[in-house]
């Protein structure tokens, strides 16, 4: 168990939904991985229903989760905003209160320094 007390080193998840466009998805993932702002990114296809311009919209999208640390969050968000095609991209952050120590060491070893 790793109890993280330093906020800058805390693991966070940054979550965003992207349109059903693998080119944009892969572009964002590649940029963030190359810069080592995350070393593990997950994505999956989802069905989304939301209100846009006073209408209910159904779309196929990708939910993408970037694992990173608090001190790199602005760098990840900047890339998401730069390449995200939506006028108002969803960007959510979840704090993680527990992480396996061995995983955390591996994770930190592969991040931007």
PDB file of N, CA and C in Angstrom:
ATOM      1  N   UNK A   1       0.845  -1.188   0.000  1.00  0.00           N
ATOM      2  CA  UNK A   1       0.000   0.000   0.000  1.00  0.00           C
ATOM      3  C   UNK A   1       0.876   1.230   0.000  1.00  0.00           C
ATOM      4  N   UNK A   2       0.502   2.199  -0.812  1.00  0.00           N
ATOM      5  CA  UNK A   2       1.224   3.465  -0.890  1.00  0.00           C
ATOM      6  C   UNK A   2       0.265   4.560  -0.487  1.00  0.00           C
ATOM      7  N   UNK A   3       0.525   5.178   0.644  1.00  0.00           N
ATOM      8  CA  UNK A   3      -0.289   6.305   1.084  1.00  0.00           C
ATOM      9  C   UNK A   3       0.443   7.575   0.674  1.00  0.00           C
ATOM     10  N   UNK A   4      -0.083   8.261  -0.295  1.00  0.00           N
ATOM     11  CA  UNK A   4       0.608   9.416  -0.860  1.00  0.00           C
ATOM     12  C   UNK A   4       0.225  10.685  -0.113  1.00  0.00           C
ATOM     13  N   UNK A   5       1.235  11.369   0.406  1.00  0.00           N
ATOM     14  CA  UNK A   5       0.958  12.582   1.172  1.00  0.00           C
ATOM     15  C   UNK A   5       1.336  13.834   0.395  1.00  0.00           C
ATOM     16  N   UNK A   6       2.274  13.741  -0.507  1.00  0.00           N
ATOM     17  CA  UNK A   6       2.699  14.882  -1.300  1.00  0.00           C
ATOM     18  C   UNK A   6       1.719  15.062  -2.463  1.00  0.00           C
ATOM     19  N   UNK A   7       0.967  16.146  -2.473  1.00  0.00           N
ATOM     20  CA  UNK A   7      -0.059  16.363  -3.504  1.00  0.00           C
ATOM     21  C   UNK A   7       0.503  16.363  -4.918  1.00  0.00           C
ATOM     22  N   UNK A   8       1.720  16.847  -5.095  1.00  0.00           N
ATOM     23  CA  UNK A   8       2.301  16.909  -6.438  1.00  0.00           C
ATOM     24  C   UNK A   8       2.624  15.521  -6.984  1.00  0.00           C
ATOM     25  N   UNK A   9       2.788  14.574  -6.110  1.00  0.00           N
ATOM     26  CA  UNK A   9       3.112  13.215  -6.526  1.00  0.00           C
ATOM     27  C   UNK A   9       1.892  12.300  -6.531  1.00  0.00           C
ATOM     28  N   UNK A  10       0.760  12.813  -6.123  1.00  0.00           N
ATOM     29  CA  UNK A  10      -0.451  11.986  -6.066  1.00  0.00           C
ATOM     30  C   UNK A  10      -0.893  11.557  -7.458  1.00  0.00           C
ATOM     31  N   UNK A  11      -1.227  10.297  -7.548  1.00  0.00           N
ATOM     32  CA  UNK A  11      -1.753   9.771  -8.800  1.00  0.00           C
ATOM     33  C   UNK A  11      -3.166  10.288  -8.995  1.00  0.00           C
ATOM     34  N   UNK A  12      -3.461  10.713 -10.213  1.00  0.00           N
ATOM     35  CA  UNK A  12      -4.808  11.147 -10.565  1.00  0.00           C
ATOM     36  C   UNK A  12      -5.201  10.491 -11.889  1.00  0.00           C
ATOM     37  N   UNK A  13      -6.486  10.479 -12.132  1.00  0.00           N
ATOM     38  CA  UNK A  13      -7.009  10.026 -13.414  1.00  0.00           C
ATOM     39  C   UNK A  13      -7.658  11.224 -14.088  1.00  0.00           C
ATOM     40  N   UNK A  14      -7.273  11.470 -15.314  1.00  0.00           N
ATOM     41  CA  UNK A  14      -7.915  12.517 -16.112  1.00  0.00           C
ATOM     42  C   UNK A  14      -8.748  11.794 -17.156  1.00  0.00           C
ATOM     43  N   UNK A  15     -10.025  12.106 -17.171  1.00  0.00           N
ATOM     44  CA  UNK A  15     -10.972  11.389 -18.028  1.00  0.00           C
ATOM     45  C   UNK A  15     -11.600  12.357 -19.025  1.00  0.00           C
ATOM     46  N   UNK A  16     -11.693  11.890 -20.260  1.00  0.00           N
ATOM     47  CA  UNK A  16     -12.330  12.694 -21.292  1.00  0.00           C
ATOM     48  C   UNK A  16     -13.023  11.762 -22.278  1.00  0.00           C
ATOM     49  N   UNK A  17     -14.068  12.261 -22.924  1.00  0.00           N
ATOM     50  CA  UNK A  17     -14.716  11.533 -24.001  1.00  0.00           C
ATOM     51  C   UNK A  17     -14.354  12.198 -25.315  1.00  0.00           C
ATOM     52  N   UNK A  18     -14.051  11.371 -26.288  1.00  0.00           N
ATOM     53  CA  UNK A  18     -13.691  11.854 -27.620  1.00  0.00           C
ATOM     54  C   UNK A  18     -14.657  11.269 -28.638  1.00  0.00           C
ATOM     55  N   UNK A  19     -14.827  11.952 -29.762  1.00  0.00           N
ATOM     56  CA  UNK A  19     -15.713  11.389 -30.792  1.00  0.00           C
ATOM     57  C   UNK A  19     -15.158  10.069 -31.314  1.00  0.00           C
ATOM     58  N   UNK A  20     -15.988   9.339 -31.988  1.00  0.00           N
ATOM     59  CA  UNK A  20     -15.614   8.040 -32.536  1.00  0.00           C
ATOM     60  C   UNK A  20     -14.655   8.243 -33.717  1.00  0.00           C
ATOM     61  N   UNK A  21     -13.453   8.692 -33.392  1.00  0.00           N
ATOM     62  CA  UNK A  21     -12.444   9.006 -34.403  1.00  0.00           C
ATOM     63  C   UNK A  21     -11.089   8.525 -33.888  1.00  0.00           C
ATOM     64  N   UNK A  22     -10.652   7.375 -34.390  1.00  0.00           N
ATOM     65  CA  UNK A  22      -9.402   6.782 -33.891  1.00  0.00           C
ATOM     66  C   UNK A  22      -8.178   7.642 -34.203  1.00  0.00           C
ATOM     67  N   UNK A  23      -8.222   8.436 -35.247  1.00  0.00           N
ATOM     68  CA  UNK A  23      -7.077   9.285 -35.605  1.00  0.00           C
ATOM     69  C   UNK A  23      -6.817  10.298 -34.500  1.00  0.00           C
ATOM     70  N   UNK A  24      -7.858  10.980 -34.051  1.00  0.00           N
ATOM     71  CA  UNK A  24      -7.717  11.970 -32.978  1.00  0.00           C
ATOM     72  C   UNK A  24      -7.344  11.273 -31.671  1.00  0.00           C
ATOM     73  N   UNK A  25      -7.994  10.169 -31.380  1.00  0.00           N
ATOM     74  CA  UNK A  25      -7.697   9.407 -30.167  1.00  0.00           C
ATOM     75  C   UNK A  25      -6.212   9.040 -30.113  1.00  0.00           C
ATOM     76  N   UNK A  26      -5.717   8.453 -31.183  1.00  0.00           N
ATOM     77  CA  UNK A  26      -4.317   8.020 -31.218  1.00  0.00           C
ATOM     78  C   UNK A  26      -3.355   9.205 -31.197  1.00  0.00           C
ATOM     79  N   UNK A  27      -3.731  10.311 -31.808  1.00  0.00           N
ATOM     80  CA  UNK A  27      -2.890  11.506 -31.792  1.00  0.00           C
ATOM     81  C   UNK A  27      -2.695  12.005 -30.357  1.00  0.00           C
ATOM     82  N   UNK A  28      -3.775  12.135 -29.623  1.00  0.00           N
ATOM     83  CA  UNK A  28      -3.706  12.619 -28.239  1.00  0.00           C
ATOM     84  C   UNK A  28      -2.907  11.636 -27.376  1.00  0.00           C
ATOM     85  N   UNK A  29      -3.186  10.360 -27.512  1.00  0.00           N
ATOM     86  CA  UNK A  29      -2.462   9.354 -26.732  1.00  0.00           C
ATOM     87  C   UNK A  29      -0.968   9.418 -27.036  1.00  0.00           C
ATOM     88  N   UNK A  30      -0.629   9.464 -28.305  1.00  0.00           N
ATOM     89  CA  UNK A  30       0.782   9.475 -28.713  1.00  0.00           C
ATOM     90  C   UNK A  30       1.515  10.702 -28.165  1.00  0.00           C
ATOM     91  N   UNK A  31       0.892  11.866 -28.247  1.00  0.00           N
ATOM     92  CA  UNK A  31       1.513  13.102 -27.741  1.00  0.00           C
ATOM     93  C   UNK A  31       1.793  12.990 -26.239  1.00  0.00           C
ATOM     94  N   UNK A  32       0.827  12.506 -25.491  1.00  0.00           N
ATOM     95  CA  UNK A  32       0.975  12.435 -24.027  1.00  0.00           C
ATOM     96  C   UNK A  32       1.992  11.366 -23.635  1.00  0.00           C
ATOM     97  N   UNK A  33       1.984  10.224 -24.302  1.00  0.00           N
ATOM     98  CA  UNK A  33       2.957   9.179 -23.991  1.00  0.00           C
ATOM     99  C   UNK A  33       4.376   9.596 -24.386  1.00  0.00           C
ATOM    100  N   UNK A  34       4.523  10.213 -25.548  1.00  0.00           N
ATOM    101  CA  UNK A  34       5.856  10.642 -26.004  1.00  0.00           C
ATOM    102  C   UNK A  34       6.496  11.633 -25.040  1.00  0.00           C
ATOM    103  N   UNK A  35       5.680  12.528 -24.506  1.00  0.00           N
ATOM    104  CA  UNK A  35       6.193  13.528 -23.572  1.00  0.00           C
ATOM    105  C   UNK A  35       6.311  12.984 -22.148  1.00  0.00           C
ATOM    106  N   UNK A  36       5.872  11.745 -21.956  1.00  0.00           N
ATOM    107  CA  UNK A  36       5.914  11.059 -20.663  1.00  0.00           C
ATOM    108  C   UNK A  36       5.093  11.771 -19.592  1.00  0.00           C
ATOM    109  N   UNK A  37       3.969  12.357 -20.011  1.00  0.00           N
ATOM    110  CA  UNK A  37       3.046  12.969 -19.050  1.00  0.00           C
ATOM    111  C   UNK A  37       2.135  11.896 -18.451  1.00  0.00           C
ATOM    112  N   UNK A  38       2.105  10.738 -19.078  1.00  0.00           N
ATOM    113  CA  UNK A  38       1.428   9.549 -18.567  1.00  0.00           C
ATOM    114  C   UNK A  38       2.185   8.362 -19.144  1.00  0.00           C
ATOM    115  N   UNK A  39       2.142   7.248 -18.431  1.00  0.00           N
ATOM    116  CA  UNK A  39       2.769   6.036 -18.981  1.00  0.00           C
ATOM    117  C   UNK A  39       1.748   4.911 -19.118  1.00  0.00           C
ATOM    118  N   UNK A  40       0.495   5.244 -18.836  1.00  0.00           N
ATOM    119  CA  UNK A  40      -0.574   4.257 -18.981  1.00  0.00           C
ATOM    120  C   UNK A  40      -1.881   4.983 -19.269  1.00  0.00           C
ATOM    121  N   UNK A  41      -2.433   4.695 -20.434  1.00  0.00           N
ATOM    122  CA  UNK A  41      -3.674   5.328 -20.872  1.00  0.00           C
ATOM    123  C   UNK A  41      -4.633   4.220 -21.292  1.00  0.00           C
ATOM    124  N   UNK A  42      -5.869   4.315 -20.834  1.00  0.00           N
ATOM    125  CA  UNK A  42      -6.883   3.325 -21.198  1.00  0.00           C
ATOM    126  C   UNK A  42      -7.983   4.011 -21.992  1.00  0.00           C
ATOM    127  N   UNK A  43      -8.517   3.279 -22.966  1.00  0.00           N
ATOM    128  CA  UNK A  43      -9.680   3.801 -23.673  1.00  0.00           C
ATOM    129  C   UNK A  43     -10.610   2.668 -24.054  1.00  0.00           C
ATOM    130  N   UNK A  44     -11.866   3.033 -24.182  1.00  0.00           N
ATOM    131  CA  UNK A  44     -12.880   2.060 -24.556  1.00  0.00           C
ATOM    132  C   UNK A  44     -13.990   2.768 -25.315  1.00  0.00           C
ATOM    133  N   UNK A  45     -14.668   2.032 -26.184  1.00  0.00           N
ATOM    134  CA  UNK A  45     -15.818   2.591 -26.901  1.00  0.00           C
ATOM    135  C   UNK A  45     -17.010   2.652 -25.959  1.00  0.00           C
ATOM    136  N   UNK A  46     -17.743   3.739 -26.057  1.00  0.00           N
ATOM    137  CA  UNK A  46     -18.931   3.917 -25.224  1.00  0.00           C
ATOM    138  C   UNK A  46     -20.059   4.512 -26.061  1.00  0.00           C
ATOM    139  N   UNK A  47     -21.252   4.422 -25.528  1.00  0.00           N
ATOM    140  CA  UNK A  47     -22.413   5.109 -26.090  1.00  0.00           C
ATOM    141  C   UNK A  47     -22.731   6.266 -25.162  1.00  0.00           C
ATOM    142  N   UNK A  48     -22.812   7.457 -25.705  1.00  0.00           N
ATOM    143  CA  UNK A  48     -23.106   8.640 -24.890  1.00  0.00           C
ATOM    144  C   UNK A  48     -24.430   9.250 -25.307  1.00  0.00           C
ATOM    145  N   UNK A  49     -25.151   9.747 -24.316  1.00  0.00           N
ATOM    146  CA  UNK A  49     -26.395  10.488 -24.553  1.00  0.00           C
ATOM    147  C   UNK A  49     -26.287  11.760 -23.729  1.00  0.00           C
ATOM    148  N   UNK A  50     -26.454  12.891 -24.391  1.00  0.00           N
ATOM    149  CA  UNK A  50     -26.302  14.172 -23.699  1.00  0.00           C
ATOM    150  C   UNK A  50     -27.145  15.241 -24.379  1.00  0.00           C
ATOM    151  N   UNK A  51     -27.285  16.353 -23.709  1.00  0.00           N
ATOM    152  CA  UNK A  51     -28.034  17.479 -24.272  1.00  0.00           C
ATOM    153  C   UNK A  51     -27.043  18.452 -24.909  1.00  0.00           C
ATOM    154  N   UNK A  52     -27.306  18.776 -26.176  1.00  0.00           N
ATOM    155  CA  UNK A  52     -26.472  19.737 -26.891  1.00  0.00           C
ATOM    156  C   UNK A  52     -27.393  20.613 -27.737  1.00  0.00           C
ATOM    157  N   UNK A  53     -27.287  21.894 -27.536  1.00  0.00           N
ATOM    158  CA  UNK A  53     -28.131  22.864 -28.246  1.00  0.00           C
ATOM    159  C   UNK A  53     -29.616  22.509 -28.117  1.00  0.00           C
ATOM    160  N   UNK A  54     -30.018  22.220 -26.889  1.00  0.00           N
ATOM    161  CA  UNK A  54     -31.401  21.946 -26.512  1.00  0.00           C
ATOM    162  C   UNK A  54     -31.976  20.659 -27.125  1.00  0.00           C
ATOM    163  N   UNK A  55     -31.105  19.785 -27.615  1.00  0.00           N
ATOM    164  CA  UNK A  55     -31.561  18.512 -28.175  1.00  0.00           C
ATOM    165  C   UNK A  55     -30.841  17.365 -27.481  1.00  0.00           C
ATOM    166  N   UNK A  56     -31.513  16.234 -27.409  1.00  0.00           N
ATOM    167  CA  UNK A  56     -30.877  15.033 -26.892  1.00  0.00           C
ATOM    168  C   UNK A  56     -30.096  14.394 -28.038  1.00  0.00           C
ATOM    169  N   UNK A  57     -28.825  14.176 -27.787  1.00  0.00           N
ATOM    170  CA  UNK A  57     -27.918  13.649 -28.812  1.00  0.00           C
ATOM    171  C   UNK A  57     -27.379  12.292 -28.345  1.00  0.00           C
ATOM    172  N   UNK A  58     -27.349  11.340 -29.269  1.00  0.00           N
ATOM    173  CA  UNK A  58     -26.745  10.032 -29.011  1.00  0.00           C
ATOM    174  C   UNK A  58     -25.517   9.927 -29.907  1.00  0.00           C
ATOM    175  N   UNK A  59     -24.391   9.531 -29.287  1.00  0.00           N
ATOM    176  CA  UNK A  59     -23.153   9.399 -30.062  1.00  0.00           C
ATOM    177  C   UNK A  59     -22.335   8.219 -29.586  1.00  0.00           C
ATOM    178  N   UNK A  60     -21.616   7.644 -30.519  1.00  0.00           N
ATOM    179  CA  UNK A  60     -20.577   6.665 -30.181  1.00  0.00           C
ATOM    180  C   UNK A  60     -19.325   7.486 -29.910  1.00  0.00           C
ATOM    181  N   UNK A  61     -18.679   7.193 -28.795  1.00  0.00           N
ATOM    182  CA  UNK A  61     -17.482   7.934 -28.419  1.00  0.00           C
ATOM    183  C   UNK A  61     -16.449   6.979 -27.833  1.00  0.00           C
ATOM    184  N   UNK A  62     -15.287   7.539 -27.540  1.00  0.00           N
ATOM    185  CA  UNK A  62     -14.263   6.837 -26.783  1.00  0.00           C
ATOM    186  C   UNK A  62     -14.136   7.512 -25.429  1.00  0.00           C
ATOM    187  N   UNK A  63     -14.173   6.733 -24.365  1.00  0.00           N
ATOM    188  CA  UNK A  63     -13.837   7.240 -23.036  1.00  0.00           C
ATOM    189  C   UNK A  63     -12.359   6.948 -22.848  1.00  0.00           C
ATOM    190  N   UNK A  64     -11.606   7.976 -22.543  1.00  0.00           N
ATOM    191  CA  UNK A  64     -10.168   7.839 -22.399  1.00  0.00           C
ATOM    192  C   UNK A  64      -9.757   8.274 -20.995  1.00  0.00           C
ATOM    193  N   UNK A  65      -8.910   7.459 -20.374  1.00  0.00           N
ATOM    194  CA  UNK A  65      -8.443   7.723 -19.013  1.00  0.00           C
ATOM    195  C   UNK A  65      -6.923   7.806 -19.020  1.00  0.00           C
ATOM    196  N   UNK A  66      -6.428   8.950 -18.627  1.00  0.00           N
ATOM    197  CA  UNK A  66      -4.983   9.186 -18.540  1.00  0.00           C
ATOM    198  C   UNK A  66      -4.571   9.053 -17.081  1.00  0.00           C
ATOM    199  N   UNK A  67      -3.659   8.170 -16.777  1.00  0.00           N
ATOM    200  CA  UNK A  67      -3.121   8.064 -15.421  1.00  0.00           C
ATOM    201  C   UNK A  67      -1.884   8.956 -15.373  1.00  0.00           C
ATOM    202  N   UNK A  68      -1.862   9.843 -14.410  1.00  0.00           N
ATOM    203  CA  UNK A  68      -0.736  10.762 -14.286  1.00  0.00           C
ATOM    204  C   UNK A  68      -0.606  11.189 -12.827  1.00  0.00           C
ATOM    205  N   UNK A  69       0.287  12.124 -12.571  1.00  0.00           N
ATOM    206  CA  UNK A  69       0.414  12.675 -11.227  1.00  0.00           C
ATOM    207  C   UNK A  69      -0.057  14.123 -11.242  1.00  0.00           C
ATOM    208  N   UNK A  70      -0.422  14.596 -10.085  1.00  0.00           N
ATOM    209  CA  UNK A  70      -1.015  15.928  -9.943  1.00  0.00           C
ATOM    210  C   UNK A  70      -0.154  17.016 -10.591  1.00  0.00           C
ATOM    211  N   UNK A  71       1.146  16.953 -10.426  1.00  0.00           N
ATOM    212  CA  UNK A  71       2.021  18.003 -10.951  1.00  0.00           C
ATOM    213  C   UNK A  71       2.067  18.037 -12.481  1.00  0.00           C
ATOM    214  N   UNK A  72       1.602  16.983 -13.145  1.00  0.00           N
ATOM    215  CA  UNK A  72       1.596  16.956 -14.617  1.00  0.00           C
ATOM    216  C   UNK A  72       0.203  17.201 -15.202  1.00  0.00           C
ATOM    217  N   UNK A  73      -0.784  17.424 -14.355  1.00  0.00           N
ATOM    218  CA  UNK A  73      -2.159  17.530 -14.839  1.00  0.00           C
ATOM    219  C   UNK A  73      -2.348  18.639 -15.866  1.00  0.00           C
ATOM    220  N   UNK A  74      -1.753  19.801 -15.649  1.00  0.00           N
ATOM    221  CA  UNK A  74      -1.933  20.912 -16.592  1.00  0.00           C
ATOM    222  C   UNK A  74      -1.316  20.614 -17.957  1.00  0.00           C
ATOM    223  N   UNK A  75      -0.250  19.856 -17.978  1.00  0.00           N
ATOM    224  CA  UNK A  75       0.380  19.476 -19.248  1.00  0.00           C
ATOM    225  C   UNK A  75      -0.525  18.526 -20.036  1.00  0.00           C
ATOM    226  N   UNK A  76      -1.139  17.584 -19.342  1.00  0.00           N
ATOM    227  CA  UNK A  76      -2.065  16.648 -19.991  1.00  0.00           C
ATOM    228  C   UNK A  76      -3.292  17.405 -20.500  1.00  0.00           C
ATOM    229  N   UNK A  77      -3.851  18.243 -19.662  1.00  0.00           N
ATOM    230  CA  UNK A  77      -5.047  19.007 -20.034  1.00  0.00           C
ATOM    231  C   UNK A  77      -4.771  19.913 -21.230  1.00  0.00           C
ATOM    232  N   UNK A  78      -3.618  20.506 -21.274  1.00  0.00           N
ATOM    233  CA  UNK A  78      -3.258  21.390 -22.396  1.00  0.00           C
ATOM    234  C   UNK A  78      -3.279  20.620 -23.726  1.00  0.00           C
ATOM    235  N   UNK A  79      -2.745  19.415 -23.725  1.00  0.00           N
ATOM    236  CA  UNK A  79      -2.742  18.593 -24.952  1.00  0.00           C
ATOM    237  C   UNK A  79      -4.163  18.168 -25.315  1.00  0.00           C
ATOM    238  N   UNK A  80      -4.931  17.754 -24.328  1.00  0.00           N
ATOM    239  CA  UNK A  80      -6.320  17.366 -24.604  1.00  0.00           C
ATOM    240  C   UNK A  80      -7.056  18.535 -25.262  1.00  0.00           C
ATOM    241  N   UNK A  81      -6.961  19.710 -24.663  1.00  0.00           N
ATOM    242  CA  UNK A  81      -7.668  20.885 -25.199  1.00  0.00           C
ATOM    243  C   UNK A  81      -7.170  21.264 -26.596  1.00  0.00           C
ATOM    244  N   UNK A  82      -5.888  21.121 -26.822  1.00  0.00           N
ATOM    245  CA  UNK A  82      -5.318  21.510 -28.122  1.00  0.00           C
ATOM    246  C   UNK A  82      -5.857  20.649 -29.267  1.00  0.00           C
ATOM    247  N   UNK A  83      -6.007  19.335 -29.018  1.00  0.00           N
ATOM    248  CA  UNK A  83      -6.378  18.429 -30.100  1.00  0.00           C
ATOM    249  C   UNK A  83      -7.825  17.933 -30.043  1.00  0.00           C
ATOM    250  N   UNK A  84      -8.506  18.228 -28.975  1.00  0.00           N
ATOM    251  CA  UNK A  84      -9.888  17.755 -28.832  1.00  0.00           C
ATOM    252  C   UNK A  84     -10.782  18.513 -29.813  1.00  0.00           C
ATOM    253  N   UNK A  85     -11.599  17.811 -30.575  1.00  0.00           N
ATOM    254  CA  UNK A  85     -12.417  18.480 -31.595  1.00  0.00           C
ATOM    255  C   UNK A  85     -13.700  19.128 -31.057  1.00  0.00           C
ATOM    256  N   UNK A  86     -14.113  18.785 -29.837  1.00  0.00           N
ATOM    257  CA  UNK A  86     -15.348  19.358 -29.316  1.00  0.00           C
ATOM    258  C   UNK A  86     -15.135  20.797 -28.855  1.00  0.00           C
ATOM    259  N   UNK A  87     -16.158  21.601 -29.053  1.00  0.00           N
ATOM    260  CA  UNK A  87     -16.119  22.994 -28.602  1.00  0.00           C
ATOM    261  C   UNK A  87     -15.977  23.070 -27.083  1.00  0.00           C
ATOM    262  N   UNK A  88     -16.657  22.145 -26.391  1.00  0.00           N
ATOM    263  CA  UNK A  88     -16.600  22.082 -24.927  1.00  0.00           C
ATOM    264  C   UNK A  88     -16.197  20.648 -24.543  1.00  0.00           C
ATOM    265  N   UNK A  89     -14.899  20.369 -24.478  1.00  0.00           N
ATOM    266  CA  UNK A  89     -14.494  19.000 -24.137  1.00  0.00           C
ATOM    267  C   UNK A  89     -14.735  18.685 -22.661  1.00  0.00           C
ATOM    268  N   UNK A  90     -15.165  17.471 -22.421  1.00  0.00           N
ATOM    269  CA  UNK A  90     -15.310  16.999 -21.049  1.00  0.00           C
ATOM    270  C   UNK A  90     -13.921  16.640 -20.535  1.00  0.00           C
ATOM    271  N   UNK A  91     -13.541  17.211 -19.410  1.00  0.00           N
ATOM    272  CA  UNK A  91     -12.272  16.872 -18.759  1.00  0.00           C
ATOM    273  C   UNK A  91     -12.561  16.756 -17.266  1.00  0.00           C
ATOM    274  N   UNK A  92     -12.432  15.543 -16.756  1.00  0.00           N
ATOM    275  CA  UNK A  92     -12.704  15.269 -15.346  1.00  0.00           C
ATOM    276  C   UNK A  92     -11.430  14.756 -14.685  1.00  0.00           C
ATOM    277  N   UNK A  93     -11.272  15.062 -13.413  1.00  0.00           N
ATOM    278  CA  UNK A  93     -10.114  14.570 -12.667  1.00  0.00           C
ATOM    279  C   UNK A  93     -10.606  13.817 -11.433  1.00  0.00           C
ATOM    280  N   UNK A  94     -10.063  12.613 -11.258  1.00  0.00           N
ATOM    281  CA  UNK A  94     -10.355  11.812 -10.068  1.00  0.00           C
ATOM    282  C   UNK A  94      -9.058  11.633  -9.284  1.00  0.00           C
ATOM    283  N   UNK A  95      -9.125  11.896  -7.995  1.00  0.00           N
ATOM    284  CA  UNK A  95      -7.983  11.653  -7.127  1.00  0.00           C
ATOM    285  C   UNK A  95      -7.973  10.183  -6.715  1.00  0.00           C
ATOM    286  N   UNK A  96      -6.791   9.644  -6.581  1.00  0.00           N
ATOM    287  CA  UNK A  96      -6.616   8.259  -6.167  1.00  0.00           C
ATOM    288  C   UNK A  96      -6.051   8.262  -4.747  1.00  0.00           C
ATOM    289  N   UNK A  97      -6.685   7.540  -3.858  1.00  0.00           N
ATOM    290  CA  UNK A  97      -6.251   7.514  -2.459  1.00  0.00           C
ATOM    291  C   UNK A  97      -5.363   6.322  -2.123  1.00  0.00           C
ATOM    292  N   UNK A  98      -5.345   5.367  -2.984  1.00  0.00           N
ATOM    293  CA  UNK A  98      -4.535   4.171  -2.746  1.00  0.00           C
ATOM    294  C   UNK A  98      -3.933   3.712  -4.056  1.00  0.00           C
ATOM    295  N   UNK A  99      -2.675   3.248  -3.988  1.00  0.00           N
ATOM    296  CA  UNK A  99      -2.028   2.641  -5.143  1.00  0.00           C
ATOM    297  C   UNK A  99      -1.055   1.585  -4.656  1.00  0.00           C
ATOM    298  N   UNK A 100      -1.012   0.487  -5.343  1.00  0.00           N
ATOM    299  CA  UNK A 100      -0.068  -0.578  -5.048  1.00  0.00           C
ATOM    300  C   UNK A 100       1.356  -0.023  -5.153  1.00  0.00           C
ATOM    301  N   UNK A 101       2.187  -0.251  -4.154  1.00  0.00           N
ATOM    302  CA  UNK A 101       3.537   0.326  -4.100  1.00  0.00           C
ATOM    303  C   UNK A 101       4.383  -0.070  -5.308  1.00  0.00           C
ATOM    304  N   UNK A 102       4.355  -1.310  -5.689  1.00  0.00           N
ATOM    305  CA  UNK A 102       5.168  -1.773  -6.824  1.00  0.00           C
ATOM    306  C   UNK A 102       4.718  -1.094  -8.114  1.00  0.00           C
ATOM    307  N   UNK A 103       3.420  -0.996  -8.307  1.00  0.00           N
ATOM    308  CA  UNK A 103       2.888  -0.307  -9.492  1.00  0.00           C
ATOM    309  C   UNK A 103       3.296   1.168  -9.488  1.00  0.00           C
ATOM    310  N   UNK A 104       3.183   1.802  -8.348  1.00  0.00           N
ATOM    311  CA  UNK A 104       3.533   3.220  -8.239  1.00  0.00           C
ATOM    312  C   UNK A 104       5.003   3.448  -8.595  1.00  0.00           C
ATOM    313  N   UNK A 105       5.889   2.588  -8.138  1.00  0.00           N
ATOM    314  CA  UNK A 105       7.323   2.715  -8.470  1.00  0.00           C
ATOM    315  C   UNK A 105       7.541   2.574  -9.972  1.00  0.00           C
ATOM    316  N   UNK A 106       6.875   1.581 -10.577  1.00  0.00           N
ATOM    317  CA  UNK A 106       6.978   1.412 -12.033  1.00  0.00           C
ATOM    318  C   UNK A 106       6.456   2.662 -12.750  1.00  0.00           C
ATOM    319  N   UNK A 107       5.324   3.128 -12.291  1.00  0.00           N
ATOM    320  CA  UNK A 107       4.668   4.286 -12.894  1.00  0.00           C
ATOM    321  C   UNK A 107       5.573   5.515 -12.852  1.00  0.00           C
ATOM    322  N   UNK A 108       6.078   5.837 -11.676  1.00  0.00           N
ATOM    323  CA  UNK A 108       6.934   7.019 -11.490  1.00  0.00           C
ATOM    324  C   UNK A 108       8.216   6.930 -12.323  1.00  0.00           C
ATOM    325  N   UNK A 109       8.735   5.743 -12.472  1.00  0.00           N
ATOM    326  CA  UNK A 109       9.967   5.526 -13.232  1.00  0.00           C
ATOM    327  C   UNK A 109       9.808   5.948 -14.701  1.00  0.00           C
ATOM    328  N   UNK A 110       8.601   5.874 -15.217  1.00  0.00           N
ATOM    329  CA  UNK A 110       8.354   6.130 -16.638  1.00  0.00           C
ATOM    330  C   UNK A 110       7.747   7.497 -16.933  1.00  0.00           C
ATOM    331  N   UNK A 111       7.640   8.339 -15.933  1.00  0.00           N
ATOM    332  CA  UNK A 111       7.047   9.665 -16.122  1.00  0.00           C
ATOM    333  C   UNK A 111       8.101  10.729 -16.374  1.00  0.00           C
ATOM    334  N   UNK A 112       7.637  11.830 -16.919  1.00  0.00           N
ATOM    335  CA  UNK A 112       8.433  13.025 -17.161  1.00  0.00           C
ATOM    336  C   UNK A 112       9.096  13.481 -15.865  1.00  0.00           C
ATOM    337  N   UNK A 113      10.360  13.869 -15.967  1.00  0.00           N
ATOM    338  CA  UNK A 113      11.075  14.367 -14.779  1.00  0.00           C
ATOM    339  C   UNK A 113      11.665  15.725 -15.041  1.00  0.00           C
TER     340      UNK A 113
END
